[in-house]
Amino acid sequence: LNEAMKSASPSPTVSAAPKLMPDLVKPVKGSITKKFAYDNLVFMKTLNQWSTHFGVDISGKIGDDVVSALKGTVESTYKDPLLGNCVKVKSDNDIVCVYAGLVNTTTVKKGDAIEAGELIGQLGNTASCEATEDPHLHFEVWVKNTPQNPEPYFITK
């Protein structure tokens, strides 16, 4: 029996599926107050309706530092009618992070190269679609134009 086992070909190893995204620095130190909801709906208190939620909301205080989740380049800083003041950062591997609900000014501008963990702005309360909720950062991650749940990739909890 031992000889038969030795000569038998080894069972194939199952390799883990490649990670969709690299590890992310959590952009604010708070807890997740609203989960990612791409295929289902969450209740939006301010809008009094159920909706998809293409990011996660991370609690904080107005003025808390917001840092970049990944190394990349600032693609834009803009004011969105629903999400308020935003910074969009694109990484070298084409992952796009959106930081929404920031104060009226940011510490970065379009074209700036930034490192993971580098300051990009401060938490505000400028997102009109979530204005009645406690202060938080609305954080989105997009891979190939599809929103992804960033929560499993945070290296800082």
mmCIF file with all atom_site columns, N, CA and C in Angstrom, residues 82-111:
data_model
loop_
_atom_site.group_PDB
_atom_site.id
_atom_site.type_symbol
_atom_site.label_atom_id
_atom_site.label_alt_id
_atom_site.label_comp_id
_atom_site.label_asym_id
_atom_site.label_entity_id
_atom_site.label_seq_id
_atom_site.pdbx_PDB_ins_code
_atom_site.Cartn_x
_atom_site.Cartn_y
_atom_site.Cartn_z
_atom_site.occupancy
_atom_site.B_iso_or_equiv
_atom_site.pdbx_formal_charge
_atom_site.auth_seq_id
_atom_site.auth_comp_id
_atom_site.auth_asym_id
_atom_site.auth_atom_id
_atom_site.pdbx_PDB_model_num
ATOM 1  N N  . LEU A 1 82  ? -24.511 65.617 -5.194  1.00 0.00 ? 82  LEU A N  1
ATOM 2  C CA . LEU A 1 82  ? -25.008 64.730 -4.133  1.00 0.00 ? 82  LEU A CA 1
ATOM 3  C C  . LEU A 1 82  ? -23.929 64.362 -3.118  1.00 0.00 ? 82  LEU A C  1
ATOM 4  N N  . LEU A 1 83  ? -22.707 64.122 -3.575  1.00 0.00 ? 83  LEU A N  1
ATOM 5  C CA . LEU A 1 83  ? -21.643 63.628 -2.695  1.00 0.00 ? 83  LEU A CA 1
ATOM 6  C C  . LEU A 1 83  ? -20.770 64.730 -2.106  1.00 0.00 ? 83  LEU A C  1
ATOM 7  N N  . GLY A 1 84  ? -20.988 65.980 -2.508  1.00 0.00 ? 84  GLY A N  1
ATOM 8  C CA . GLY A 1 84  ? -20.229 67.094 -1.949  1.00 0.00 ? 84  GLY A CA 1
ATOM 9  C C  . GLY A 1 84  ? -18.837 67.185 -2.533  1.00 0.00 ? 84  GLY A C  1
ATOM 10 N N  . ASN A 1 85  ? -17.905 67.688 -1.726  1.00 0.00 ? 85  ASN A N  1
ATOM 11 C CA . ASN A 1 85  ? -16.528 67.868 -2.176  1.00 0.00 ? 85  ASN A CA 1
ATOM 12 C C  . ASN A 1 85  ? -15.828 66.524 -2.247  1.00 0.00 ? 85  ASN A C  1
ATOM 13 N N  . CYS A 1 86  ? -15.209 66.260 -3.403  1.00 0.00 ? 86  CYS A N  1
ATOM 14 C CA . CYS A 1 86  ? -14.620 64.948 -3.673  1.00 0.00 ? 86  CYS A CA 1
ATOM 15 C C  . CYS A 1 86  ? -13.188 65.074 -4.181  1.00 0.00 ? 86  CYS A C  1
ATOM 16 N N  . VAL A 1 87  ? -12.416 64.027 -3.913  1.00 0.00 ? 87  VAL A N  1
ATOM 17 C CA . VAL A 1 87  ? -11.096 63.842 -4.501  1.00 0.00 ? 87  VAL A CA 1
ATOM 18 C C  . VAL A 1 87  ? -11.110 62.462 -5.147  1.00 0.00 ? 87  VAL A C  1
ATOM 19 N N  . LYS A 1 88  ? -10.654 62.407 -6.404  1.00 0.00 ? 88  LYS A N  1
ATOM 20 C CA . LYS A 1 88  ? -10.570 61.135 -7.127  1.00 0.00 ? 88  LYS A CA 1
ATOM 21 C C  . LYS A 1 88  ? -9.097  60.842 -7.387  1.00 0.00 ? 88  LYS A C  1
ATOM 22 N N  . VAL A 1 89  ? -8.647  59.662 -6.940  1.00 0.00 ? 89  VAL A N  1
ATOM 23 C CA . VAL A 1 89  ? -7.251  59.251 -7.081  1.00 0.00 ? 89  VAL A CA 1
ATOM 24 C C  . VAL A 1 89  ? -7.202  57.966 -7.904  1.00 0.00 ? 89  VAL A C  1
ATOM 25 N N  . LYS A 1 90  ? -6.324  57.961 -8.906  1.00 0.00 ? 90  LYS A N  1
ATOM 26 C CA . LYS A 1 90  ? -6.153  56.770 -9.745  1.00 0.00 ? 90  LYS A CA 1
ATOM 27 C C  . LYS A 1 90  ? -4.789  56.165 -9.454  1.00 0.00 ? 90  LYS A C  1
ATOM 28 N N  . SER A 1 91  ? -4.775  54.862 -9.159  1.00 0.00 ? 91  SER A N  1
ATOM 29 C CA . SER A 1 91  ? -3.513  54.176 -8.859  1.00 0.00 ? 91  SER A CA 1
ATOM 30 C C  . SER A 1 91  ? -2.831  53.757 -10.155 1.00 0.00 ? 91  SER A C  1
ATOM 31 N N  . ASP A 1 92  ? -1.594  53.321 -10.024 1.00 0.00 ? 92  ASP A N  1
ATOM 32 C CA . ASP A 1 92  ? -0.841  52.869 -11.192 1.00 0.00 ? 92  ASP A CA 1
ATOM 33 C C  . ASP A 1 92  ? -1.478  51.665 -11.866 1.00 0.00 ? 92  ASP A C  1
ATOM 34 N N  . ASN A 1 93  ? -2.236  50.874 -11.115 1.00 0.00 ? 93  ASN A N  1
ATOM 35 C CA . ASN A 1 93  ? -2.893  49.703 -11.700 1.00 0.00 ? 93  ASN A CA 1
ATOM 36 C C  . ASN A 1 93  ? -4.368  49.977 -12.023 1.00 0.00 ? 93  ASN A C  1
ATOM 37 N N  . ASP A 1 94  ? -4.680  51.242 -12.300 1.00 0.00 ? 94  ASP A N  1
ATOM 38 C CA . ASP A 1 94  ? -5.996  51.685 -12.777 1.00 0.00 ? 94  ASP A CA 1
ATOM 39 C C  . ASP A 1 94  ? -7.151  51.456 -11.801 1.00 0.00 ? 94  ASP A C  1
ATOM 40 N N  . ILE A 1 95  ? -6.851  51.418 -10.527 1.00 0.00 ? 95  ILE A N  1
ATOM 41 C CA . ILE A 1 95  ? -7.905  51.396 -9.514  1.00 0.00 ? 95  ILE A CA 1
ATOM 42 C C  . ILE A 1 95  ? -8.198  52.845 -9.152  1.00 0.00 ? 95  ILE A C  1
ATOM 43 N N  . VAL A 1 96  ? -9.481  53.215 -9.139  1.00 0.00 ? 96  VAL A N  1
ATOM 44 C CA . VAL A 1 96  ? -9.876  54.586 -8.847  1.00 0.00 ? 96  VAL A CA 1
ATOM 45 C C  . VAL A 1 96  ? -10.563 54.630 -7.489  1.00 0.00 ? 96  VAL A C  1
ATOM 46 N N  . CYS A 1 97  ? -10.073 55.512 -6.615  1.00 0.00 ? 97  CYS A N  1
ATOM 47 C CA . CYS A 1 97  ? -10.677 55.719 -5.300  1.00 0.00 ? 97  CYS A CA 1
ATOM 48 C C  . CYS A 1 97  ? -11.328 57.102 -5.277  1.00 0.00 ? 97  CYS A C  1
ATOM 49 N N  . VAL A 1 98  ? -12.545 57.167 -4.736  1.00 0.00 ? 98  VAL A N  1
ATOM 50 C CA . VAL A 1 98  ? -13.257 58.432 -4.602  1.00 0.00 ? 98  VAL A CA 1
ATOM 51 C C  . VAL A 1 98  ? -13.496 58.684 -3.117  1.00 0.00 ? 98  VAL A C  1
ATOM 52 N N  . TYR A 1 99  ? -13.084 59.864 -2.670  1.00 0.00 ? 99  TYR A N  1
ATOM 53 C CA . TYR A 1 99  ? -13.236 60.297 -1.277  1.00 0.00 ? 99  TYR A CA 1
ATOM 54 C C  . TYR A 1 99  ? -14.256 61.426 -1.301  1.00 0.00 ? 99  TYR A C  1
ATOM 55 N N  . ALA A 1 100 ? -15.423 61.234 -0.679  1.00 0.00 ? 100 ALA A N  1
ATOM 56 C CA . ALA A 1 100 ? -16.512 62.201 -0.814  1.00 0.00 ? 100 ALA A CA 1
ATOM 57 C C  . ALA A 1 100 ? -16.979 62.716 0.547   1.00 0.00 ? 100 ALA A C  1
ATOM 58 N N  . GLY A 1 101 ? -17.478 63.964 0.527   1.00 0.00 ? 101 GLY A N  1
ATOM 59 C CA . GLY A 1 101 ? -17.970 64.597 1.747   1.00 0.00 ? 101 GLY A CA 1
ATOM 60 C C  . GLY A 1 101 ? -16.883 65.339 2.489   1.00 0.00 ? 101 GLY A C  1
ATOM 61 N N  . LEU A 1 102 ? -15.857 65.798 1.763   1.00 0.00 ? 102 LEU A N  1
ATOM 62 C CA . LEU A 1 102 ? -14.730 66.492 2.380   1.00 0.00 ? 102 LEU A CA 1
ATOM 63 C C  . LEU A 1 102 ? -15.080 67.955 2.658   1.00 0.00 ? 102 LEU A C  1
ATOM 64 N N  . VAL A 1 103 ? -14.234 68.635 3.442   1.00 0.00 ? 103 VAL A N  1
ATOM 65 C CA . VAL A 1 103 ? -14.412 70.068 3.674   1.00 0.00 ? 103 VAL A CA 1
ATOM 66 C C  . VAL A 1 103 ? -14.248 70.802 2.345   1.00 0.00 ? 103 VAL A C  1
ATOM 67 N N  . ASN A 1 104 ? -14.431 72.097 2.344   1.00 0.00 ? 104 ASN A N  1
ATOM 68 C CA . ASN A 1 104 ? -14.421 72.872 1.105   1.00 0.00 ? 104 ASN A CA 1
ATOM 69 C C  . ASN A 1 104 ? -13.066 72.977 0.426   1.00 0.00 ? 104 ASN A C  1
ATOM 70 N N  . THR A 1 105 ? -11.999 72.712 1.132   1.00 0.00 ? 105 THR A N  1
ATOM 71 C CA . THR A 1 105 ? -10.681 72.752 0.501   1.00 0.00 ? 105 THR A CA 1
ATOM 72 C C  . THR A 1 105 ? -9.995  71.412 0.719   1.00 0.00 ? 105 THR A C  1
ATOM 73 N N  . THR A 1 106 ? -9.103  71.069 -0.198  1.00 0.00 ? 106 THR A N  1
ATOM 74 C CA . THR A 1 106 ? -8.342  69.834 -0.037  1.00 0.00 ? 106 THR A CA 1
ATOM 75 C C  . THR A 1 106 ? -6.863  70.205 -0.016  1.00 0.00 ? 106 THR A C  1
ATOM 76 N N  . THR A 1 107 ? -6.049  69.269 0.393   1.00 0.00 ? 107 THR A N  1
ATOM 77 C CA . THR A 1 107 ? -4.604  69.513 0.458   1.00 0.00 ? 107 THR A CA 1
ATOM 78 C C  . THR A 1 107 ? -3.914  69.049 -0.819  1.00 0.00 ? 107 THR A C  1
ATOM 79 N N  . VAL A 1 108 ? -4.681  68.539 -1.778  1.00 0.00 ? 108 VAL A N  1
ATOM 80 C CA . VAL A 1 108 ? -4.104  68.055 -3.032  1.00 0.00 ? 108 VAL A CA 1
ATOM 81 C C  . VAL A 1 108 ? -4.793  68.729 -4.218  1.00 0.00 ? 108 VAL A C  1
ATOM 82 N N  . LYS A 1 109 ? -4.145  68.642 -5.375  1.00 0.00 ? 109 LYS A N  1
ATOM 83 C CA . LYS A 1 109 ? -4.735  69.175 -6.605  1.00 0.00 ? 109 LYS A CA 1
ATOM 84 C C  . LYS A 1 109 ? -4.499  68.186 -7.745  1.00 0.00 ? 109 LYS A C  1
ATOM 85 N N  . LYS A 1 110 ? -5.220  68.367 -8.835  1.00 0.00 ? 110 LYS A N  1
ATOM 86 C CA . LYS A 1 110 ? -5.110  67.482 -9.986  1.00 0.00 ? 110 LYS A CA 1
ATOM 87 C C  . LYS A 1 110 ? -3.650  67.354 -10.411 1.00 0.00 ? 110 LYS A C  1
ATOM 88 N N  . GLY A 1 111 ? -3.234  66.098 -10.647 1.00 0.00 ? 111 GLY A N  1
ATOM 89 C CA . GLY A 1 111 ? -1.881  65.816 -11.097 1.00 0.00 ? 111 GLY A CA 1
ATOM 90 C C  . GLY A 1 111 ? -0.899  65.497 -9.990  1.00 0.00 ? 111 GLY A C  1
#
